[in-house]
């Protein structure tokens, strides 16, 4: 089964992607967190650095663009094409208030006329430049039934892959996913489909396969794969257990690499704490050490807490 690593802003940075890819491998595509082109520049220096080929060696990477103006989207796509990328992804899912207020992300789904004209422009560009454009979308902005019209629109363009997170904007990332709409997509989509949403274990994945009476391949994994970095290997039958030795390597590599580029200590610790908010579930019984980890202000204090947590899972 092909596994795609979902983009998670602030988490799946080039540092994390490199560490994951060298330690676990077996990811067919990574997607960058969104790049937001503006009239002034196709991308910021930070975004350029994250997507630079020299920072993503050996990784099959698809840069993601968040825009509602086709000229801005195309400027960013052109720069990415010059860097060597042959696929970019359009973000139609971001639920954030500030993003949606500007008519971008999930906010763009509310204006199907503007969306259609935007897609006309960007797919004309894609045809001329031999670029692939995939789309990552929600079901709609206000109502899931918006998906019927949206799918008709997507079906009229050469969308290279349609990644569907079956929720609407106001669902954010919570509550049951609206699986019946993904079933509809399976019946009606002319674009190759990718399922994304709430796959946290093999059991959950198997239930989805049963529910859809279809093998979900590829699947895109986000929080589940951060929370248990062995999940991709588990889904592919390569292991049944979380590999704590690999996990330690992942932790140490990400931590060391952030220490090289971030300072003072507290900025490194913000990054690591965010990761630990997902990793915590792998370490039942370490609640006291997590409190120390969350309170740490210096790397030395963090190191002490982490070594106790990691020791708890060593043979
Ligand atoms: C902290 C966070 C950051 C995210 N950043 C992005 C992003 O930059 N681009 C995007 O398309 N989706 C983003 N997402 C959505 C995820 O890619 C994914 O669609 C969502 O988490 C549902 O999949 P999951 O249940 O496997 O995590 C983000 C989600 C979270 C929780």
XYZ file of C-alpha atoms and ligand atoms in Angstrom, residues 5-12 31-35 64 89-95 136 138 163 165 167 172-173 177 196-200 220-225 274 278, ligand 1:
73
model
C 2.740 11.644 4.799
C 0.234 14.473 5.328
C 1.447 18.036 5.651
C 1.323 19.306 9.231
C 2.286 22.941 9.586
C 5.090 23.407 12.120
C 5.593 19.632 12.476
C 6.500 17.989 9.157
C 3.679 16.921 1.236
C 5.089 20.192 2.520
C 3.020 22.340 4.837
C 1.404 25.089 2.781
C 3.363 27.789 1.023
C 1.663 22.462 -1.263
C -0.674 20.388 -4.446
C -3.512 22.864 -3.944
C -4.731 23.320 -0.371
C -8.543 23.496 -0.228
C -8.808 22.219 3.311
C -7.237 24.597 5.806
C -10.002 25.482 8.319
C -6.328 18.275 -1.024
C -12.600 18.989 2.512
C -7.025 13.832 -1.559
C -10.446 14.710 4.138
C -15.034 16.763 7.001
C -11.880 21.209 12.042
C -10.171 17.889 12.862
C -15.367 11.683 9.559
C -7.158 11.101 4.524
C -8.518 11.240 8.047
C -8.259 9.637 11.472
C -6.242 6.542 10.624
C -4.536 5.870 13.948
C -2.542 9.772 3.547
C -1.614 9.639 7.226
C -1.135 12.670 9.454
C -1.576 12.682 13.207
C -1.643 8.873 13.385
C 1.797 8.624 11.819
C 4.618 19.956 20.150
C 1.546 13.413 19.901
C -1.174 20.926 13.424
C -1.727 20.633 12.052
C -1.190 21.279 10.948
C -1.703 21.028 9.649
N -1.148 21.657 8.565
C -1.636 21.384 7.311
C -1.076 21.985 6.134
O -0.129 22.783 6.184
N -1.634 21.659 4.939
C -2.680 20.767 4.828
O -3.148 20.481 3.725
N -3.203 20.180 5.918
C -2.701 20.456 7.136
N -3.226 19.819 8.218
C -4.224 18.759 7.997
C -3.546 17.383 7.857
O -2.723 17.337 6.701
C -4.595 16.253 7.752
O -5.421 16.506 6.659
C -5.457 16.178 9.014
O -4.652 16.158 10.169
C -6.354 14.945 8.959
O -5.582 13.771 8.794
P -5.157 12.846 10.050
O -6.427 12.495 10.775
O -4.462 11.654 9.428
O -4.259 13.671 10.909
C -2.760 20.092 9.493
C -3.292 19.462 10.619
C -2.801 19.713 11.883
C -3.397 18.991 13.063
